Coordinates of C-alpha atoms in Angstrom, one line a residue:
Chain A
M16 CA -1.9 36.0 18.2
T17 CA 0.8 38.4 17.7
R18 CA -1.7 40.9 19.3
R19 CA -1.7 39.2 22.1
A20 CA 2.1 38.7 22.3
L21 CA 2.4 42.7 21.7
F22 CA 0.2 43.3 24.6
Y23 CA 2.4 41.2 26.6
V24 CA 5.4 42.9 25.5
G25 CA 3.9 46.1 26.3
L26 CA 2.8 45.0 29.6
A27 CA 6.2 43.8 30.6
L28 CA 7.7 47.2 29.5
L29 CA 5.1 49.1 31.7
L30 CA 6.1 47.1 34.5
L31 CA 9.9 47.4 33.9
A32 CA 9.5 51.0 33.8
V33 CA 7.5 51.1 37.0
L34 CA 9.5 48.8 38.8
F35 CA 13.1 49.1 37.8
P36 CA 13.9 52.1 39.7
L37 CA 12.9 50.4 43.0
Y38 CA 14.8 47.3 42.0
W39 CA 17.8 49.2 41.2
V40 CA 18.1 50.8 44.8
V41 CA 17.3 47.7 46.7
V42 CA 20.0 45.9 44.7
T43 CA 22.4 48.5 44.9
S44 CA 22.0 48.6 48.7
F45 CA 23.5 45.1 48.6
K46 CA 26.3 45.7 46.8
T47 CA 30.3 47.0 47.4
T48 CA 31.1 50.2 46.5
R49 CA 33.0 48.9 43.6
D50 CA 30.1 46.8 42.3
A51 CA 27.7 49.7 42.7
F52 CA 29.8 52.1 40.4
A53 CA 30.7 49.5 37.7
I54 CA 30.1 50.3 34.2
P55 CA 28.5 48.5 32.4
P56 CA 26.5 47.6 35.5
V57 CA 27.0 44.4 37.5
W58 CA 23.8 42.2 37.2
L59 CA 25.0 39.3 38.9
F60 CA 27.0 39.9 42.3
S61 CA 27.7 38.4 45.6
P62 CA 25.6 40.4 48.1
T63 CA 27.0 42.2 51.2
L64 CA 25.5 43.6 54.1
E65 CA 28.4 46.2 54.7
N66 CA 26.1 49.1 53.9
Y67 CA 23.4 48.0 56.5
R68 CA 26.2 47.5 58.8
T69 CA 27.2 51.4 58.1
V70 CA 23.7 52.6 58.4
F71 CA 23.0 50.4 61.6
A72 CA 26.3 52.3 63.1
N73 CA 24.9 55.6 62.4
R74 CA 23.3 56.9 65.7
G75 CA 21.5 59.6 64.2
F76 CA 19.5 57.2 61.7
L77 CA 18.5 54.8 64.5
N78 CA 17.3 58.0 66.4
A79 CA 15.6 59.0 63.7
F80 CA 14.0 55.7 63.2
A81 CA 12.5 56.0 66.4
N82 CA 11.2 59.7 66.0
S83 CA 9.6 58.6 62.8
F84 CA 8.0 55.6 64.6
I85 CA 6.6 57.8 67.5
V86 CA 5.7 61.0 65.3
S87 CA 3.8 58.8 63.0
I88 CA 2.1 56.8 65.4
L89 CA 1.1 59.0 67.9
S90 CA -0.2 61.7 65.5
S91 CA -2.2 59.5 63.4
A92 CA -3.8 58.0 66.5
L93 CA -4.6 61.5 67.7
A94 CA -6.1 62.6 64.4
V95 CA -8.1 59.2 64.0
A96 CA -9.7 59.8 67.4
V97 CA -10.6 63.3 66.7
G98 CA -11.5 62.4 63.2
S99 CA -13.8 59.5 64.0
V100 CA -15.8 61.5 66.5
A101 CA -16.3 64.4 64.1
A102 CA -17.0 62.0 61.1
Y103 CA -19.7 60.2 63.3
G104 CA -21.6 63.4 63.9
L105 CA -21.4 64.7 60.6
A106 CA -22.6 61.3 59.1
Q107 CA -25.6 61.8 60.9
Q108 CA -26.5 65.7 59.4
P109 CA -28.8 66.2 56.6
A110 CA -26.8 66.4 53.3
E111 CA -26.9 70.2 53.0
L112 CA -25.2 71.0 56.3
R113 CA -22.8 68.2 55.7
R114 CA -21.7 69.1 52.3
A115 CA -21.0 72.8 53.5
R116 CA -18.8 71.4 56.2
E117 CA -17.1 68.7 54.0
K118 CA -16.3 71.6 51.7
F119 CA -14.6 73.7 54.4
I120 CA -12.5 70.6 55.3
L121 CA -11.2 69.8 52.0
S122 CA -10.4 73.5 51.6
L123 CA -8.1 73.4 54.4
R124 CA -6.0 70.8 52.3
I125 CA -5.5 73.0 49.2
A126 CA -3.1 75.7 51.0
P127 CA 0.5 75.0 50.7
A128 CA 2.4 73.9 53.8
L129 CA 4.5 76.9 53.5
L130 CA 1.9 79.1 54.8
F131 CA 1.3 77.4 58.3
V132 CA 4.9 76.1 58.6
I133 CA 6.5 79.6 58.5
P134 CA 4.2 80.8 61.5
M135 CA 4.7 77.8 63.4
Y136 CA 8.3 77.9 63.0
Y137 CA 8.6 81.5 64.0
L138 CA 6.3 80.9 67.1
A139 CA 8.4 77.7 67.8
T140 CA 11.5 79.8 68.1
R141 CA 10.1 82.0 70.3
I142 CA 8.9 79.6 72.8
G143 CA 11.8 77.2 72.4
A144 CA 9.8 74.2 71.0
L145 CA 11.6 73.5 67.8
N146 CA 13.4 70.4 69.1
K147 CA 10.3 68.9 71.0
H148 CA 8.6 65.9 69.9
W149 CA 5.1 67.2 70.8
L150 CA 5.4 70.2 68.3
L151 CA 5.8 67.8 65.4
I152 CA 2.9 65.5 66.6
A153 CA 0.8 68.4 67.1
A154 CA 1.4 69.6 63.4
Y155 CA 0.9 66.3 61.9
A156 CA -2.3 65.7 63.8
F157 CA -3.4 69.1 62.5
V158 CA -2.7 68.0 58.9
N159 CA -4.3 64.7 59.7
V160 CA -7.4 65.4 61.0
P161 CA -9.1 67.0 57.9
F162 CA -8.1 63.9 56.0
A163 CA -9.1 61.5 58.7
I164 CA -12.6 62.9 58.8
S165 CA -13.3 62.9 55.0
L166 CA -11.9 59.2 54.6
L167 CA -13.9 58.2 57.7
L168 CA -17.0 59.8 56.4
T169 CA -17.1 57.5 53.3
F170 CA -16.6 54.4 55.9
F171 CA -19.4 55.6 58.2
D172 CA -21.7 56.0 55.3
D173 CA -21.3 52.3 54.7
I174 CA -22.9 51.5 57.7
P175 CA -26.7 50.9 57.6
K176 CA -28.6 53.5 59.1
E177 CA -31.0 50.9 60.7
L178 CA -28.1 50.1 63.1
R179 CA -28.5 53.4 64.7
D180 CA -32.2 53.4 64.6
A181 CA -32.4 50.1 66.4
A182 CA -29.9 51.1 69.1
R183 CA -31.6 54.3 69.5
V184 CA -35.1 52.5 70.1
D185 CA -33.2 50.5 72.6
G186 CA -32.7 53.6 74.6
A187 CA -28.8 54.2 73.6
R188 CA -27.4 57.6 74.0
E189 CA -25.3 58.7 71.0
F190 CA -22.3 58.3 72.5
S191 CA -22.8 54.7 73.4
I192 CA -24.2 54.1 69.6
F193 CA -20.9 55.6 68.4
W194 CA -18.8 53.4 70.9
H195 CA -20.6 50.4 70.5
V196 CA -22.0 50.2 67.3
Y197 CA -20.4 52.4 64.9
L198 CA -16.4 51.9 66.1
P199 CA -17.0 48.2 65.8
A200 CA -18.6 48.1 62.6
A201 CA -16.2 50.2 61.0
R202 CA -13.0 49.0 62.1
G203 CA -11.6 47.9 59.0
G204 CA -12.2 51.3 57.5
I205 CA -10.5 52.8 60.7
I206 CA -7.7 51.1 60.6
A207 CA -7.0 51.7 56.9
T208 CA -7.3 55.5 57.7
L209 CA -4.8 54.9 60.5
I210 CA -2.5 53.3 58.4
L211 CA -2.9 55.9 55.7
C212 CA -2.3 58.6 58.1
V213 CA 0.9 56.6 59.3
L214 CA 1.9 56.5 55.5
F215 CA 1.7 59.7 55.0
T216 CA 3.4 61.0 58.2
W217 CA 6.2 58.6 57.8
N218 CA 6.8 59.9 54.0
E219 CA 6.5 63.5 54.5
F220 CA 9.5 65.7 54.2
F221 CA 8.7 69.4 54.2
V222 CA 6.9 69.8 57.4
A223 CA 9.6 67.8 59.1
L224 CA 12.5 69.6 57.4
V225 CA 11.5 73.1 59.0
L226 CA 10.2 71.9 62.3
T227 CA 12.7 69.5 63.5
G228 CA 15.9 70.0 65.5
R229 CA 18.8 67.5 66.0
D230 CA 16.9 65.5 68.5
T231 CA 13.6 65.1 66.5
Q232 CA 14.8 64.5 62.9
T233 CA 12.5 61.9 61.3
L234 CA 13.8 59.5 58.5
P235 CA 13.1 61.8 55.5
V236 CA 15.1 64.6 57.0
S237 CA 17.9 62.2 58.3
I238 CA 18.6 60.5 55.2
T239 CA 19.7 63.7 53.5
S240 CA 22.5 64.1 55.7
F241 CA 24.1 61.1 53.6
L242 CA 24.2 63.7 50.7
T243 CA 26.5 66.3 52.1
F244 CA 29.3 64.3 53.8
Q245 CA 32.3 63.6 51.6
G246 CA 30.3 63.5 48.6
I247 CA 27.5 60.8 48.1
Q248 CA 27.9 57.7 49.9
W249 CA 25.3 55.7 47.6
G250 CA 26.0 52.5 49.2
A251 CA 24.7 53.6 52.7
L252 CA 22.3 55.9 51.1
T253 CA 20.5 52.9 49.4
A254 CA 20.4 50.9 52.2
A255 CA 18.8 53.8 54.2
A256 CA 16.4 54.4 51.4
T257 CA 15.5 50.6 51.5
L258 CA 14.9 50.4 55.2
I259 CA 12.8 53.6 55.2
M260 CA 10.5 52.7 52.2
L261 CA 10.2 49.1 52.5
P262 CA 8.0 48.8 55.7
M263 CA 5.5 51.5 54.0
I264 CA 5.3 49.7 50.8
V265 CA 4.3 46.3 52.7
L266 CA 1.7 48.3 54.8
G267 CA 0.4 50.1 51.5
V268 CA 0.2 46.9 49.5
L269 CA -1.9 45.2 52.3
V270 CA -4.6 48.1 52.5
Q271 CA -4.2 48.6 49.0
G272 CA -8.0 48.9 48.1
Q273 CA -8.1 51.9 50.6
V274 CA -4.9 53.5 49.4
V275 CA -6.6 54.6 46.2
R276 CA -9.6 55.7 47.9
G277 CA -7.6 57.4 50.4
M278 CA -5.3 58.8 48.1
T279 CA -8.1 60.6 46.1
L280 CA -9.3 62.5 49.1
G281 CA -6.0 62.8 50.7
S282 CA -3.8 63.8 48.0
V283 CA -5.2 67.4 48.0
K284 CA -2.8 67.5 51.1
G285 CA -1.3 70.1 53.1
Chain B
M6 CA -27.2 77.1 72.3
R7 CA -30.8 76.6 72.1
P8 CA -31.4 73.5 74.3
V9 CA -34.4 72.1 72.3
A10 CA -32.1 71.8 69.1
A11 CA -29.5 70.5 71.3
A12 CA -31.6 67.8 72.7
S13 CA -33.1 66.7 69.3
D14 CA -29.9 66.6 67.9
P15 CA -26.9 65.6 70.0
T16 CA -24.9 64.4 67.3
R17 CA -24.2 68.0 66.6
H18 CA -21.8 68.0 69.6
F19 CA -19.7 65.4 67.8
F20 CA -18.4 67.5 65.1
Q21 CA -19.3 71.1 66.2
P22 CA -16.3 71.4 68.6
I23 CA -13.7 70.3 66.0
I24 CA -15.1 72.2 63.3
I25 CA -15.1 75.2 65.6
C26 CA -11.6 74.3 66.4
L27 CA -10.6 74.1 62.7
T28 CA -12.2 77.2 61.8
V29 CA -10.5 79.3 64.7
A30 CA -7.2 77.9 64.0
S31 CA -7.4 78.7 60.0
V32 CA -8.9 82.1 60.5
A33 CA -6.2 83.1 63.4
L34 CA -3.6 81.6 61.0
T35 CA -4.8 83.4 57.9
L36 CA -5.1 86.8 60.0
F37 CA -1.8 86.2 61.7
V38 CA -0.1 85.4 58.3
I39 CA -1.5 88.6 56.6
W40 CA -0.4 90.7 59.4
I41 CA 3.2 89.6 59.3
S42 CA 3.1 90.1 55.5
L43 CA 2.4 93.4 55.9
H44 CA 5.6 94.1 58.3
D45 CA 8.9 93.9 57.7
L46 CA 10.1 91.0 60.1
S47 CA 13.3 88.9 59.8
L48 CA 14.8 86.5 62.2
M49 CA 17.8 88.2 61.6
R50 CA 16.9 91.5 63.1
A51 CA 14.6 90.5 65.9
G52 CA 12.7 93.1 67.6
R53 CA 12.8 95.8 64.9
E54 CA 9.6 94.7 62.9
K55 CA 7.8 97.6 61.3
F56 CA 4.6 97.9 59.5
V57 CA 5.3 98.3 55.6
G58 CA 1.8 97.9 54.0
L59 CA 1.8 96.3 50.5
D60 CA 5.9 96.7 50.1
N61 CA 6.1 93.0 50.3
Y62 CA 4.0 92.2 47.5
I63 CA 5.4 95.1 45.3
R64 CA 8.6 93.8 45.9
F65 CA 7.3 90.7 44.6
L66 CA 6.4 92.0 41.3
G67 CA 9.6 93.6 40.9
D68 CA 11.6 90.5 41.8
P69 CA 13.0 88.9 38.9
R70 CA 13.9 85.7 41.0
A71 CA 10.4 85.2 41.9
M72 CA 8.8 86.0 38.5
A73 CA 11.0 83.3 37.1
A74 CA 10.1 81.0 39.8
L75 CA 6.3 81.5 39.1
W76 CA 6.8 81.1 35.4
R77 CA 8.9 77.5 36.2
T78 CA 5.9 76.8 38.6
V79 CA 3.3 77.1 35.9
L80 CA 5.5 75.2 33.3
F81 CA 6.2 72.3 35.6
T82 CA 2.6 72.0 36.6
V83 CA 1.1 72.1 33.2
L84 CA 3.7 69.7 31.8
A85 CA 3.3 67.5 34.7
T86 CA -0.4 67.5 34.5
V87 CA -0.6 66.9 31.0
I88 CA 1.8 64.5 30.3
E89 CA 0.4 62.4 33.5
I90 CA -3.0 62.4 32.4
A91 CA -2.3 61.5 28.7
L92 CA 0.4 58.7 29.5
G93 CA -2.1 57.6 32.3
L94 CA -5.3 57.5 30.1
A95 CA -2.9 55.8 27.5
V96 CA -1.9 53.0 29.8
V97 CA -5.7 52.7 31.0
L98 CA -6.8 52.1 27.4
F99 CA -4.2 49.8 26.8
L100 CA -4.6 47.5 29.8
D101 CA -8.5 47.8 29.2
R102 CA -9.1 43.8 28.6
D103 CA -9.0 40.9 30.7
F104 CA -5.7 39.2 31.3
A105 CA -4.5 36.9 34.1
M106 CA -2.5 39.1 36.2
K107 CA -4.6 42.2 36.4
R108 CA -4.8 42.2 40.2
L109 CA -1.3 41.8 40.4
V110 CA -0.5 44.8 37.8
R111 CA -2.6 47.0 39.9
T112 CA -1.0 46.4 42.9
L113 CA 2.5 46.9 41.5
L114 CA 1.5 50.2 40.2
L115 CA 0.9 51.3 43.7
V116 CA 4.4 50.9 44.5
P117 CA 5.5 54.2 43.1
I118 CA 2.8 56.0 44.7
I119 CA 3.5 55.0 48.2
M120 CA 7.2 55.3 48.0
T121 CA 8.8 58.0 50.2
P122 CA 8.8 61.0 47.9
V123 CA 12.6 61.8 49.4
V124 CA 13.5 58.2 48.3
V125 CA 12.2 58.8 45.1
G126 CA 14.3 61.8 44.6
L127 CA 17.3 60.0 45.4
T128 CA 16.3 57.2 43.2
W129 CA 16.4 59.4 40.3
R130 CA 19.4 61.1 41.2
F131 CA 21.2 57.9 41.5
L132 CA 19.9 56.9 38.2
F133 CA 20.5 60.3 36.5
D134 CA 24.4 60.5 37.8
P135 CA 26.3 61.7 35.0
A136 CA 29.1 59.2 35.1
T137 CA 27.8 56.1 36.8
G138 CA 24.2 56.3 36.3
M139 CA 22.0 53.9 34.8
A140 CA 20.4 56.6 32.5
N141 CA 23.4 57.6 30.7
Y142 CA 24.4 54.0 30.5
L143 CA 21.4 53.2 28.5
L144 CA 21.9 56.0 26.2
S145 CA 25.3 54.8 25.7
L146 CA 23.9 51.4 24.4
V147 CA 21.9 52.9 21.9
G148 CA 25.1 55.3 20.9
I149 CA 23.7 58.5 22.2
A150 CA 26.1 60.9 24.1
Q151 CA 25.6 61.4 27.7
V152 CA 23.5 63.8 29.0
D153 CA 24.2 65.7 32.1
W154 CA 20.6 65.4 33.5
L155 CA 20.9 67.4 36.7
G156 CA 23.7 69.7 35.8
S157 CA 22.6 71.4 32.9
P158 CA 20.3 74.4 33.7
R159 CA 18.2 73.6 30.2
I160 CA 17.5 70.0 31.2
A161 CA 17.4 69.7 34.8
L162 CA 13.9 70.9 35.4
F163 CA 12.7 68.2 32.8
S164 CA 14.8 65.5 34.7
V165 CA 12.9 66.5 38.0
L166 CA 9.8 66.3 35.7
V167 CA 10.4 62.7 34.9
A168 CA 10.9 61.6 38.5
D169 CA 7.5 63.4 39.1
I170 CA 5.8 61.6 36.1
W171 CA 7.2 58.1 37.0
Q172 CA 5.8 58.6 40.7
W173 CA 2.2 59.8 39.9
T174 CA 1.3 58.4 36.3
P175 CA 0.6 55.4 38.5
F176 CA -1.9 57.3 40.5
V177 CA -3.9 58.4 37.3
I178 CA -3.8 54.9 36.0
L179 CA -5.3 53.6 39.2
L180 CA -8.1 56.2 39.4
V181 CA -8.9 56.2 35.8
M182 CA -9.0 52.3 35.8
A183 CA -11.4 52.3 38.9
A184 CA -13.6 54.8 37.1
L185 CA -13.6 52.7 33.8
E186 CA -14.5 49.5 35.6
S187 CA -17.8 51.1 37.3
A188 CA -18.8 52.7 34.2
P189 CA -21.7 50.9 32.3
T190 CA -20.6 48.8 29.2
D191 CA -24.1 49.0 27.3
P192 CA -23.2 52.3 25.4
L193 CA -20.1 50.9 24.3
N194 CA -21.6 47.7 22.8
A195 CA -24.8 49.6 21.6
A196 CA -22.1 52.0 19.5
R197 CA -20.4 49.0 18.3
V198 CA -23.5 47.3 17.3
D199 CA -24.2 50.5 15.2
G200 CA -21.1 49.9 13.3
A201 CA -18.7 52.3 15.1
R202 CA -15.0 51.6 14.6
E203 CA -13.1 50.9 17.9
W204 CA -11.4 54.4 17.7
Q205 CA -14.8 56.1 17.4
V206 CA -16.0 54.0 20.3
T207 CA -13.0 55.1 22.3
W208 CA -13.4 58.9 21.1
Y209 CA -16.8 59.5 21.0
V210 CA -18.5 57.3 23.9
L211 CA -15.6 56.0 26.4
L212 CA -13.6 59.4 26.8
P213 CA -16.8 61.4 27.5
M214 CA -18.0 58.7 30.1
L215 CA -14.2 59.0 31.9
R216 CA -14.3 62.9 31.7
R217 CA -15.2 63.4 35.1
A218 CA -12.8 61.1 36.6
L219 CA -9.9 62.7 34.4
A220 CA -11.0 66.1 35.5
I221 CA -10.7 65.2 39.3
V222 CA -7.6 63.5 38.8
A223 CA -6.2 66.6 36.8
L224 CA -7.3 69.0 39.6
I225 CA -5.5 66.7 42.1
R226 CA -2.2 66.3 40.0
A227 CA -2.3 70.3 39.5
I228 CA -2.6 71.2 43.1
D229 CA 0.1 68.8 44.1
S230 CA 2.6 69.9 41.1
I231 CA 2.3 73.5 42.3
K232 CA 3.3 72.3 45.6
A233 CA 6.1 70.0 44.6
F234 CA 9.0 70.4 47.1
D235 CA 10.5 67.0 47.9
L236 CA 12.1 66.1 44.3
F237 CA 13.2 69.6 43.9
Y238 CA 15.0 69.7 47.3
I239 CA 16.5 66.3 47.0
M240 CA 17.4 66.5 43.2
T241 CA 18.6 69.8 42.6
R242 CA 18.0 72.2 45.3
G243 CA 16.5 74.7 42.9
G244 CA 20.2 74.6 40.8
P245 CA 22.0 74.7 38.8
A246 CA 21.8 78.4 38.4
L247 CA 18.6 78.7 40.0
S248 CA 17.1 76.8 37.1
T249 CA 14.8 74.5 38.9
E250 CA 13.7 77.1 41.3
T251 CA 9.6 76.7 41.6
L252 CA 7.7 79.2 43.6
N253 CA 7.2 77.0 46.6
Y254 CA 11.0 76.2 46.8
Y255 CA 11.7 79.9 46.4
G256 CA 9.4 80.6 49.5
Y257 CA 11.2 78.3 51.5
I258 CA 14.6 79.5 50.5
V259 CA 13.6 83.1 51.3
A260 CA 12.1 81.9 54.9
F261 CA 14.7 79.5 55.9
T262 CA 17.8 80.5 54.4
N263 CA 17.4 84.3 54.1
F264 CA 15.1 84.4 57.4
D265 CA 13.0 87.2 55.8
I266 CA 9.7 85.7 57.4
S267 CA 7.7 88.6 56.1
Y268 CA 8.6 88.5 52.4
A269 CA 8.4 84.7 52.6
L270 CA 4.9 84.6 53.7
A271 CA 3.9 87.1 51.3
I272 CA 5.1 84.7 48.7
A273 CA 3.0 81.9 50.6
I274 CA -0.2 84.0 50.1
I275 CA 0.4 84.8 46.5
L276 CA 1.0 81.2 45.9
T277 CA -2.1 80.1 47.9
V278 CA -3.9 82.9 45.8
F279 CA -2.3 81.4 42.7
T280 CA -3.4 77.9 43.4
N281 CA -6.7 78.8 44.1
V282 CA -7.2 80.8 41.0
A283 CA -5.6 78.0 39.0
L284 CA -8.0 75.7 40.6
L285 CA -11.1 77.5 40.0
T286 CA -10.3 78.4 36.2
M287 CA -9.4 74.5 36.0
Y288 CA -12.7 73.9 37.6
S289 CA -15.0 75.6 35.4
V290 CA -13.1 74.6 32.3
L291 CA -13.5 71.0 33.2
F292 CA -16.8 71.3 34.7
P293 CA -18.5 73.8 32.4
K294 CA -22.1 72.9 33.7
T295 CA -23.2 74.7 36.9
G296 CA -24.3 72.3 39.7
D297 CA -22.3 69.7 38.5
R298 CA -21.1 68.6 42.3

């Protein structure tokens, strides 16, 4: 009995350690400045939306929200479209050829982002593309394609080969097999891949920091502006932080099974 | 482009163009990067680039700031990987039993992993605030003097490490948990029947079964720690007194604060080579048998 009690105490401590930082940020975003900085901390307080009003009054932040949205959706859709075509082809190859290609695709994800971001920045300054959305979309699509291919391959592998053979016997051409058999059969996996690409792009900071200009800043870059103006405005900052991460946490929890699977392949990231 | 091969296997057309594009892009990029790193090219002095050979690489070897950053990268990577694996494994063994909320616990463990890294950095900066942060408040409750978490050159790197451990230990836990659940239970029971004590079962039977999963997670965490950037940028910007400047961060400063493109790319190449060497070393240590994947 005591062992059981000890286990639940340990479990509670573990969850506290995991969740407390998140809880503290979200809760602080509903506090007045005075409550936010009170020592000892205030556990019970009357919530205020003041911080959210400050954030929504910030033009740059709203703009960044739109940028993050456009860039993550478009680059992920592009990567999944290209990735699923390639993954379909690769899934049909003999093991040896396939393994070699897979290894190459994974190796693309090991290099530090610095390696391709500096040349991209250099070229972008020369052709004046630094403040353009397409530059960012192209950069993220390039990063996401190898990830999409390797993840989609695992989903396409789950589709029974008999489906393809049956379609071929019926005289279907490869593209219509891909379109009418594989895409519908792997729909869940494709959506999960898309969500993981969006999640990654939405959270990504380094590439965005270097390749965005004033008009194309994404959320993680834009939030750093709260760090410099007259010290740190923790109230507004925590509200902005909550707005940035909550949609992704909800999305991530919805596809939780796929997240871990995708992270294994994907965390060897650009 | 033999028509026979193409006709017999049209699925090649689905991936070959994309693989060719990726290959061309990566080869062109690599050559371009090497070419620039052999020149002296700076955005501050446009149009005055000249070929300097290996000067940037020689400069790296004699650059104390780069050497310190390299050492810090090694320290951070080793500590982050070892602590996260050890802590993660401990938690997995602790949770290895049936209890009511197992699924819920697993879902909650996902939260740090999918949190925006920039927000994770801000969160920990908030908690580590010397005057009003939660960390020092908790210390004061148990009567320990305040700590200047991010302001002291001796401590700052470890404060960033804490944030990294908080975000990525759950990742180790989830992957190792998944491996544990797909592992066969027969050998464990056989050992118990043979009269082995519980710690012996864990050490001699369970751990060897988890070896492969642990090794893969360790590789992933090592690669990511070498490239860590977000936490450093948000929490310390490499300071105080450069005490948290890793090689990746130094490369960023050289490129985008000093605009010394060639030297920055030399650093990026050294970082890539370093990553690959570390990776291959780890790989051969973790998977000593050949042909094991």
